[in-house]
PDB file of C-alpha atoms in Angstrom:
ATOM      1  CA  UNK D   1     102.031 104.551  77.856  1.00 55.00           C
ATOM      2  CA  UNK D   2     100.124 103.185  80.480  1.00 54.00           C
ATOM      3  CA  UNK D   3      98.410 105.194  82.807  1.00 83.00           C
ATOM      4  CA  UNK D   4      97.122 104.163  86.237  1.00 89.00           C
ATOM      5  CA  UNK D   5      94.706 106.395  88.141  1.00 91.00           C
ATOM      6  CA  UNK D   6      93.736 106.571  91.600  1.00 94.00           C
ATOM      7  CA  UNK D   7      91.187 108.508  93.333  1.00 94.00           C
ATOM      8  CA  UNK D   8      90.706 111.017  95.290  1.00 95.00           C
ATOM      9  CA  UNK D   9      94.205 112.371  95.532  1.00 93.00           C
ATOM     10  CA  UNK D  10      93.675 113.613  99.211  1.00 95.00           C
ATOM     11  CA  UNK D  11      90.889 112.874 102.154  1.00 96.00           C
ATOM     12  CA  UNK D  12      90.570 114.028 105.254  1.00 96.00           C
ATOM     13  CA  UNK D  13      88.097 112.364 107.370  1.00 96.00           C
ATOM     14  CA  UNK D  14      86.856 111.705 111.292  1.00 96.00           C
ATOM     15  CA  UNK D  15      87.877 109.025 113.268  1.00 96.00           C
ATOM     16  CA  UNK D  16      85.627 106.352 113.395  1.00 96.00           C
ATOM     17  CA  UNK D  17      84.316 106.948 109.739  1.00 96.00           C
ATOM     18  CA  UNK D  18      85.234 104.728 106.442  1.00 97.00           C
ATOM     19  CA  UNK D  19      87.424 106.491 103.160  1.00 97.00           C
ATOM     20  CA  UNK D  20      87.360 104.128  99.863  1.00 97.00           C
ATOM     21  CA  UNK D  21      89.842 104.637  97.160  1.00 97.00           C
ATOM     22  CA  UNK D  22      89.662 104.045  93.830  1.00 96.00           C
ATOM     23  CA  UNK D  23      92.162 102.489  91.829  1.00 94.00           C
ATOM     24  CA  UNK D  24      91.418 102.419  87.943  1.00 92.00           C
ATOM     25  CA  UNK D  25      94.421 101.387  85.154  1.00 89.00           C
ATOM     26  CA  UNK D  26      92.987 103.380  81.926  1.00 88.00           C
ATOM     27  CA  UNK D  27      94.128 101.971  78.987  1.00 81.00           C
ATOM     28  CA  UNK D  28      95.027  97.992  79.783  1.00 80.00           C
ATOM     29  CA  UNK D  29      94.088  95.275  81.660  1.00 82.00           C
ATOM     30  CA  UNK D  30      95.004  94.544  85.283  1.00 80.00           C
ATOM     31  CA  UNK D  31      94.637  91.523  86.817  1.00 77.00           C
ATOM     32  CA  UNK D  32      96.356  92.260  89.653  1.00 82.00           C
ATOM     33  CA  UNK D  33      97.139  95.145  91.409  1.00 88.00           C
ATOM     34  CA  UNK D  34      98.884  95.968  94.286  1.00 89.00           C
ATOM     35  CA  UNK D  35      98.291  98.770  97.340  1.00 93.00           C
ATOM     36  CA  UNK D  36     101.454 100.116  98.920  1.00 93.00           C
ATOM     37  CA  UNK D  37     101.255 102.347 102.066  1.00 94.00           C
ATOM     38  CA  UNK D  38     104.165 105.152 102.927  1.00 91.00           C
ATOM     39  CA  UNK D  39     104.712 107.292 105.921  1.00 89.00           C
ATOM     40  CA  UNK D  40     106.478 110.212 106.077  1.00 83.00           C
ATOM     41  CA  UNK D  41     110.312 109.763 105.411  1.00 79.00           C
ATOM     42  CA  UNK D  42     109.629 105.889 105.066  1.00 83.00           C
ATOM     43  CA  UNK D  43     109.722 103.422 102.582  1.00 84.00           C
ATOM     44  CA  UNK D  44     106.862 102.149 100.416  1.00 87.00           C
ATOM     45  CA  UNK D  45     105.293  99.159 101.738  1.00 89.00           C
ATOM     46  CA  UNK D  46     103.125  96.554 100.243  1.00 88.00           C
ATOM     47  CA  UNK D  47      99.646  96.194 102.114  1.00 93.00           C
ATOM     48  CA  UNK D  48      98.355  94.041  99.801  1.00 92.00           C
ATOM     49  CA  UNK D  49      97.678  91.933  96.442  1.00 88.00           C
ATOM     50  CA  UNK D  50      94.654  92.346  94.875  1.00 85.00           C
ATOM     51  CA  UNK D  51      93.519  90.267  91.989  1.00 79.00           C
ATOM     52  CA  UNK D  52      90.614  90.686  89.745  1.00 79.00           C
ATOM     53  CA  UNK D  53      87.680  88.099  91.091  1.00 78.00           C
ATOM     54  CA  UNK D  54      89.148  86.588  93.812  1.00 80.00           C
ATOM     55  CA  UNK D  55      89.989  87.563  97.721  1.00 85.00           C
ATOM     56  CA  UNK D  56      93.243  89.651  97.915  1.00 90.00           C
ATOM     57  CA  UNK D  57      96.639  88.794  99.629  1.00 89.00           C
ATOM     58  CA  UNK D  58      97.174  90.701 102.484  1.00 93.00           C
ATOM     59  CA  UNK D  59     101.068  91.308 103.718  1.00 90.00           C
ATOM     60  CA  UNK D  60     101.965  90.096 107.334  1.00 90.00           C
ATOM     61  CA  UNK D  61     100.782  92.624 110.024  1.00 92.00           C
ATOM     62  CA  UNK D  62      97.643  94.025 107.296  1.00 94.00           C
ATOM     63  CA  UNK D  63      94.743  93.740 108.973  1.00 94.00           C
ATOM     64  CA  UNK D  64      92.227  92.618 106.505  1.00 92.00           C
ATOM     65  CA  UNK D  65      88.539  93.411 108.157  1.00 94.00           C
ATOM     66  CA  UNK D  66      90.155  96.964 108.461  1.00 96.00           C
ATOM     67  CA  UNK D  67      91.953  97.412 104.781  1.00 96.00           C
ATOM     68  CA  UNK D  68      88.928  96.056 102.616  1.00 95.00           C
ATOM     69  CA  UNK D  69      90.223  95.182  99.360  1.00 93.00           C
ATOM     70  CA  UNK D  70      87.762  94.918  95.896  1.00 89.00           C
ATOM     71  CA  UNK D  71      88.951  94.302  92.755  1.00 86.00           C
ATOM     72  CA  UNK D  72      85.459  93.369  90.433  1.00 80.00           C
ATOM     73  CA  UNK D  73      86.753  94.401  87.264  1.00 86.00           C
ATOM     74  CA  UNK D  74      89.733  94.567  85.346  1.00 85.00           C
ATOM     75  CA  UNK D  75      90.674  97.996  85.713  1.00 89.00           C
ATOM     76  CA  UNK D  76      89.051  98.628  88.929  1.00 91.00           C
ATOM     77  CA  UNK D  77      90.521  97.590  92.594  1.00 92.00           C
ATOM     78  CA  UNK D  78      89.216  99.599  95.621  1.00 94.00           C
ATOM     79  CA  UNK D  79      90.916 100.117  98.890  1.00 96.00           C
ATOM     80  CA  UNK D  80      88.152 101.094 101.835  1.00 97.00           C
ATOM     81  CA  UNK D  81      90.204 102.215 105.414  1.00 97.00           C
ATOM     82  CA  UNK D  82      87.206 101.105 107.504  1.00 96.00           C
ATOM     83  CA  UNK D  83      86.723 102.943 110.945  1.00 96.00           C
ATOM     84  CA  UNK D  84      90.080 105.104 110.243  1.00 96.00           C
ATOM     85  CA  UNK D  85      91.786 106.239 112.941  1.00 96.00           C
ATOM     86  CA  UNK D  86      94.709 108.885 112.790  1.00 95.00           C
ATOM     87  CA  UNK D  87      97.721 106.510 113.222  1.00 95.00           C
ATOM     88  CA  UNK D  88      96.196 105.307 109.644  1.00 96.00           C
ATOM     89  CA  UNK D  89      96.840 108.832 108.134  1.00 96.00           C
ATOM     90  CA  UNK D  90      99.401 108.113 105.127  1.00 95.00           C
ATOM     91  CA  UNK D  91     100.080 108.103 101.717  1.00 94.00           C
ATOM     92  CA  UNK D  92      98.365 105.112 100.460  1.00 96.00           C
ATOM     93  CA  UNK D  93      99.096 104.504  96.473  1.00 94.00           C
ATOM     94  CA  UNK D  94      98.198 101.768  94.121  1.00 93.00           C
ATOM     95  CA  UNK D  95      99.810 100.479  91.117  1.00 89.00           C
ATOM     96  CA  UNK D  96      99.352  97.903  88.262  1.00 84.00           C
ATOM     97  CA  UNK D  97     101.437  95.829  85.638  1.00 72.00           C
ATOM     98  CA  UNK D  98      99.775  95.074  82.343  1.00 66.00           C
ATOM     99  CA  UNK D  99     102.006  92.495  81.723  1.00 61.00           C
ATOM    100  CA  UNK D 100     102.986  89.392  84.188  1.00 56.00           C
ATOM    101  CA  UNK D 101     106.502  88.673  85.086  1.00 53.00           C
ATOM    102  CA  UNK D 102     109.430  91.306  85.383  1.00 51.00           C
ATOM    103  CA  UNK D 103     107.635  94.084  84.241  1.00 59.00           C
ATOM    104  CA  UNK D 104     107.699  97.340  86.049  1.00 63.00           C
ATOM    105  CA  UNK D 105     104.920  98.633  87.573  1.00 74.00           C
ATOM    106  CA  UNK D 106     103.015 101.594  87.438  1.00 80.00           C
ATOM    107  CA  UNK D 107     101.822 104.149  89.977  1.00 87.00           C
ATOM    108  CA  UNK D 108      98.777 105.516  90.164  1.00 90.00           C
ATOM    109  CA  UNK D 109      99.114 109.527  92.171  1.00 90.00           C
ATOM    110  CA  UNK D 110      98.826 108.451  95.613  1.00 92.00           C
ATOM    111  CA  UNK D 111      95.598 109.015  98.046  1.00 95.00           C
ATOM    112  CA  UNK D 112      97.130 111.548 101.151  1.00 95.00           C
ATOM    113  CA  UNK D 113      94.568 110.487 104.061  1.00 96.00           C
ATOM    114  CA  UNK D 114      93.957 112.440 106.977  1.00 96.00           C
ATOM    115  CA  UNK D 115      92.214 110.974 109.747  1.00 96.00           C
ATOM    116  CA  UNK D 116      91.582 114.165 112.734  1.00 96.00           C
TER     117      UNK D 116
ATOM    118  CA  UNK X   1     119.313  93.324 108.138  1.00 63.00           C
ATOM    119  CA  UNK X   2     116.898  95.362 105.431  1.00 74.00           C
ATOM    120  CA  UNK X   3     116.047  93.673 102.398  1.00 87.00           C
ATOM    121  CA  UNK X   4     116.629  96.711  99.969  1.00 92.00           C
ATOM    122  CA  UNK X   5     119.271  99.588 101.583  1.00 93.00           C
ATOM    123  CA  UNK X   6     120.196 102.839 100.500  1.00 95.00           C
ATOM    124  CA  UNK X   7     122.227 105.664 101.926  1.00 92.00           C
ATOM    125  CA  UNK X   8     119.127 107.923 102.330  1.00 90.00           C
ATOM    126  CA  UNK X   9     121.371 110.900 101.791  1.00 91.00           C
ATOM    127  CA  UNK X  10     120.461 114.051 101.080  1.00 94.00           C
ATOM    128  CA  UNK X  11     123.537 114.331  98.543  1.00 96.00           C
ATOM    129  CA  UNK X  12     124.000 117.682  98.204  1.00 97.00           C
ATOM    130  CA  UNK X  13     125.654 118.698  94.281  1.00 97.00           C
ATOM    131  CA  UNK X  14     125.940 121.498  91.963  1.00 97.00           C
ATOM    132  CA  UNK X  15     124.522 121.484  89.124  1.00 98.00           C
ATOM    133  CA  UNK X  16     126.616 119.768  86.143  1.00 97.00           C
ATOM    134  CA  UNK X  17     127.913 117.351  88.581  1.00 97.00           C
ATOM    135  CA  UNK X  18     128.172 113.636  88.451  1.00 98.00           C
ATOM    136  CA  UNK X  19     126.420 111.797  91.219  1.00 97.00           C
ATOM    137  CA  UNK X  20     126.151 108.145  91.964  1.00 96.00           C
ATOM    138  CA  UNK X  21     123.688 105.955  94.193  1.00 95.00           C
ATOM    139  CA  UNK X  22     124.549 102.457  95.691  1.00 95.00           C
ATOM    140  CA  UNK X  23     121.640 100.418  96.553  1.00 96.00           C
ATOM    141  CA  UNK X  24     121.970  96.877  97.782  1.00 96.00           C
ATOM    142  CA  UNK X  25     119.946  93.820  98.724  1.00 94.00           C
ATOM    143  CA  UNK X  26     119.557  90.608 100.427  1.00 93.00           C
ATOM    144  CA  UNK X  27     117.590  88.407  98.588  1.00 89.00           C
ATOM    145  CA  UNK X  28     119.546  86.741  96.082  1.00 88.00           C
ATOM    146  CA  UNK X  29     117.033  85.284  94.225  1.00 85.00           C
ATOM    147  CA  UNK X  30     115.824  88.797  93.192  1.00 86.00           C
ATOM    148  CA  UNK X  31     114.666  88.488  89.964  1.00 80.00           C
ATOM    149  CA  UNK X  32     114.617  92.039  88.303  1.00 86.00           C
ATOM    150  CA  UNK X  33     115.552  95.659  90.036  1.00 91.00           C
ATOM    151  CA  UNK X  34     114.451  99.206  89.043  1.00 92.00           C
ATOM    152  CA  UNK X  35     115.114 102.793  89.969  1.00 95.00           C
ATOM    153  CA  UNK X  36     112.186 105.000  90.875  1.00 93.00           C
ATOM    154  CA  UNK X  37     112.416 108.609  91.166  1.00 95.00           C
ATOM    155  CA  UNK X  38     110.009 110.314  94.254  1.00 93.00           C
ATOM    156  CA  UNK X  39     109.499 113.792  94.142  1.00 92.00           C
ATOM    157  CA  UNK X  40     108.033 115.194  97.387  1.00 86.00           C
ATOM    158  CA  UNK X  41     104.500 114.291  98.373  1.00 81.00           C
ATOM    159  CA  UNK X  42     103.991 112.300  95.193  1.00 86.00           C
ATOM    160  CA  UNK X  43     103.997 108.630  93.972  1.00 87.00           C
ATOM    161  CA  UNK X  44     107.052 107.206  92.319  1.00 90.00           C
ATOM    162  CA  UNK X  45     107.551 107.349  88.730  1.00 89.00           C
ATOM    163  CA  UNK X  46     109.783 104.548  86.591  1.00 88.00           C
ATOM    164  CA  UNK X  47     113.269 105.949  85.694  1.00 93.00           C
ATOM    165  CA  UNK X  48     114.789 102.974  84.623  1.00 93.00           C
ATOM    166  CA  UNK X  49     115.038  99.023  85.122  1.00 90.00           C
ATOM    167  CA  UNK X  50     118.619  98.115  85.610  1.00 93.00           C
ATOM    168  CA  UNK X  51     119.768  94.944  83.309  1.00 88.00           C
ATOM    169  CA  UNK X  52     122.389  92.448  83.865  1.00 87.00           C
ATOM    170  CA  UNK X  53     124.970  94.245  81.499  1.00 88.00           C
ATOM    171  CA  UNK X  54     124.171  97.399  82.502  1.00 89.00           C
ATOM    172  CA  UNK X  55     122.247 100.046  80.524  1.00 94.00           C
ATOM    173  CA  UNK X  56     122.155 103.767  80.210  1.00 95.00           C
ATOM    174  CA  UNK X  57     119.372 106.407  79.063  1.00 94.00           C
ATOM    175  CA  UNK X  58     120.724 109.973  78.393  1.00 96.00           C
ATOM    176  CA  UNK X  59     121.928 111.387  81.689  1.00 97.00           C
ATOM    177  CA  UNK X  60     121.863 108.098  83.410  1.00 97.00           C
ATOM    178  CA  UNK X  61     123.152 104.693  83.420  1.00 97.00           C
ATOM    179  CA  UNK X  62     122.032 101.682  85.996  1.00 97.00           C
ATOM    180  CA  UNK X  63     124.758  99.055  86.685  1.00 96.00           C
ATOM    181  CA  UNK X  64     123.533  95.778  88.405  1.00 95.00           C
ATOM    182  CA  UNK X  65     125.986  93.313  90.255  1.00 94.00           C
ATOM    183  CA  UNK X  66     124.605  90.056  90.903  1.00 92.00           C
ATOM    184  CA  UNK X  67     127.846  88.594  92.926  1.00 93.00           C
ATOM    185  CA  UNK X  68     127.781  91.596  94.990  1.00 94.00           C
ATOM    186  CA  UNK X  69     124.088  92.219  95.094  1.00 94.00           C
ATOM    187  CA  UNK X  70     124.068  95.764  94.628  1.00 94.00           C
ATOM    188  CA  UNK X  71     123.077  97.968  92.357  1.00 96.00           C
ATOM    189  CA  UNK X  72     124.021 101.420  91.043  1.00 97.00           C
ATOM    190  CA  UNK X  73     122.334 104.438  89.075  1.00 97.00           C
ATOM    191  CA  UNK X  74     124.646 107.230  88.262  1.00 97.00           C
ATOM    192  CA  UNK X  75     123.672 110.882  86.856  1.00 98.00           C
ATOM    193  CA  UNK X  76     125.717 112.950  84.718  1.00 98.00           C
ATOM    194  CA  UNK X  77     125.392 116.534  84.387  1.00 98.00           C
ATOM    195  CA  UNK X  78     123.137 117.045  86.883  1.00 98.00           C
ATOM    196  CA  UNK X  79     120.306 119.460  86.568  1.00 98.00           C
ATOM    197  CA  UNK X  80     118.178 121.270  88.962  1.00 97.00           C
ATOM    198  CA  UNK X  81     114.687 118.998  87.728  1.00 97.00           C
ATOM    199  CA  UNK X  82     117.165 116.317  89.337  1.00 98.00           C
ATOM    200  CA  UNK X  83     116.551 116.700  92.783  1.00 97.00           C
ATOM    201  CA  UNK X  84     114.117 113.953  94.043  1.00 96.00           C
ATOM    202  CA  UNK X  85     114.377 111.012  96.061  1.00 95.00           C
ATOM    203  CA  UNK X  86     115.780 107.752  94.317  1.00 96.00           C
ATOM    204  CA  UNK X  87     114.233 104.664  94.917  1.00 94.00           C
ATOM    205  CA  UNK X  88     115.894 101.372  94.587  1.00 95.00           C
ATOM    206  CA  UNK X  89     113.428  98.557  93.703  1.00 91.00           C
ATOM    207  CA  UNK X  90     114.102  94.844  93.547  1.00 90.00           C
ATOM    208  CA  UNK X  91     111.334  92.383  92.558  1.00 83.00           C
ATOM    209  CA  UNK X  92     111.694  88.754  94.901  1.00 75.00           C
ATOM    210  CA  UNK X  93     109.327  86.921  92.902  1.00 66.00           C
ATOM    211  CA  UNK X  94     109.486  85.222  89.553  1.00 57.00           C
ATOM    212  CA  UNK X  95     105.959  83.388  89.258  1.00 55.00           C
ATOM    213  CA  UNK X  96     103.781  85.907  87.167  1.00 52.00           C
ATOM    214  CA  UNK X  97     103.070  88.470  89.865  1.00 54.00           C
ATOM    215  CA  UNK X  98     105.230  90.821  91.317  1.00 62.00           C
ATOM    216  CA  UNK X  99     106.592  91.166  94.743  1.00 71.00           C
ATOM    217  CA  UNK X 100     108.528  94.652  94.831  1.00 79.00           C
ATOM    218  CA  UNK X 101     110.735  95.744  97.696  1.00 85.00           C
ATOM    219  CA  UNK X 102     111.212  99.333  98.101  1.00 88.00           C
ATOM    220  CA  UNK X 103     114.354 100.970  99.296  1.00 91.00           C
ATOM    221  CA  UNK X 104     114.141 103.924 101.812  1.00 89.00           C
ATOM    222  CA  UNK X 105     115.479 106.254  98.902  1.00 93.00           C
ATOM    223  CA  UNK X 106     118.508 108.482  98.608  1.00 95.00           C
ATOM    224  CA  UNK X 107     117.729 112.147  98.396  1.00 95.00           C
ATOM    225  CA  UNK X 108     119.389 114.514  95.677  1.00 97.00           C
ATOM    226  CA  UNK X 109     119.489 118.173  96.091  1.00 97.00           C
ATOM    227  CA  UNK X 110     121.142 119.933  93.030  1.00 98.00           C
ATOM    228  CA  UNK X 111     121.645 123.520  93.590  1.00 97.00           C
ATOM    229  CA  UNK X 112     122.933 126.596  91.233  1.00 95.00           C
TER     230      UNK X 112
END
């Protein structure tokens, strides 16, 4: 089936300094893929829309100049947390559909950031 | 109001029980709805999408009301590998991409 894959599965990092993850769907083609964020005990929430060659959608309250979102190829989006800062310590996981519509999507294993 | 709620739980049961999950939400133009399962510290996983007459895989069948807006998943003879968090999903749009709304989750604890 298809496989989404995100990496790395945990960071910790300084304040002040920038963490990029990696989101890569393995076997199918993504145009658009989506980064959810989740803090402890809460639900997932959607950060963002990212679609292959043009500017991502960013959700209300997402700043964008902090959350930089790149998504050059078709199996490739990137999340950078630029100048993290601990309240941005979370579980940050993308997903993808390969197919447009109702489909479900698919998870890639979650980033666990750390920010001391 | 919330968009997607869910009695987070934890629903304690033995194992062999019967357990069931409400979930309901406030968009009615929701186009398509899903169960998730969460297991602790890791990303959700598809169970099952939950169709208009109602569908069942092994162990567990999804039930969808569209009237009511709400939406059910119930397990039969629970097992131990059951205990997770249960994630209602609904999906608001209907124009080629997907806009998914997450529910808080209901917890399941089966125990010996």
């Amino acid at each position: 089936g298809a496989v989404v894959s995100q990496h790395p599965s945990r960071v910790i990092c300084k304040s002040g300094t920038s963490v990029k993850i990696e989101c890569r769907s393995l076997d199918f083609q993504a145009t658009t893929m989506f980064w959810y964020r989740q803090f402890p005990k809460q639900s997932l929430m959607l950060m963002a829309t990212s679609n292959e060659g043009s500017k991502a959608t960013y959700e209300q309250g997402v700043e964008k100049d902090k959350f930089l979102i790149n998504h050059a190829s078709l199996t490739l989006s990137t999340l950078t947390v630029t100048s993290a800062h601990p309240e941005d310590s979370s579980f940050y996981i993308c997903s993808a559909s390969y197919k447009q519509g109702t489909s479900p999507l698919h998870f890639g294993n979650g980033t666990r950031l750390t920010v001391t | 109001r919330k968009e997607v709620e869910q009695d987070p739980g934890p629903f304690n049961v033995p194992e062999g029980a019967t357990v069931a999950f409400n979930c309901t939400y406030s968009n009615s133009a929701s186009q398509s709805f899903f169960w998730y399962r969460q297991d602790c510290r890791k990303e959700p996983k598809l169970l099952m999408s939950v169709y208009s007459s109602g569908n069942e895989d092994g162990r567990f069948t999804a039930q969808l009301n569209r009237a009511s807006q709400y939406i059910s998943l119930l397990i039969r003879d629970s097992k131990l590998s059951d205990s997770a968090t249960y994630l209602c999903v609904v999906n608001e749009e209907n124009t080629g991409f997907q806009k998914l709304v997450f529910g808080t989750g209901t917890r399941l604890l089966v125990s010996p």
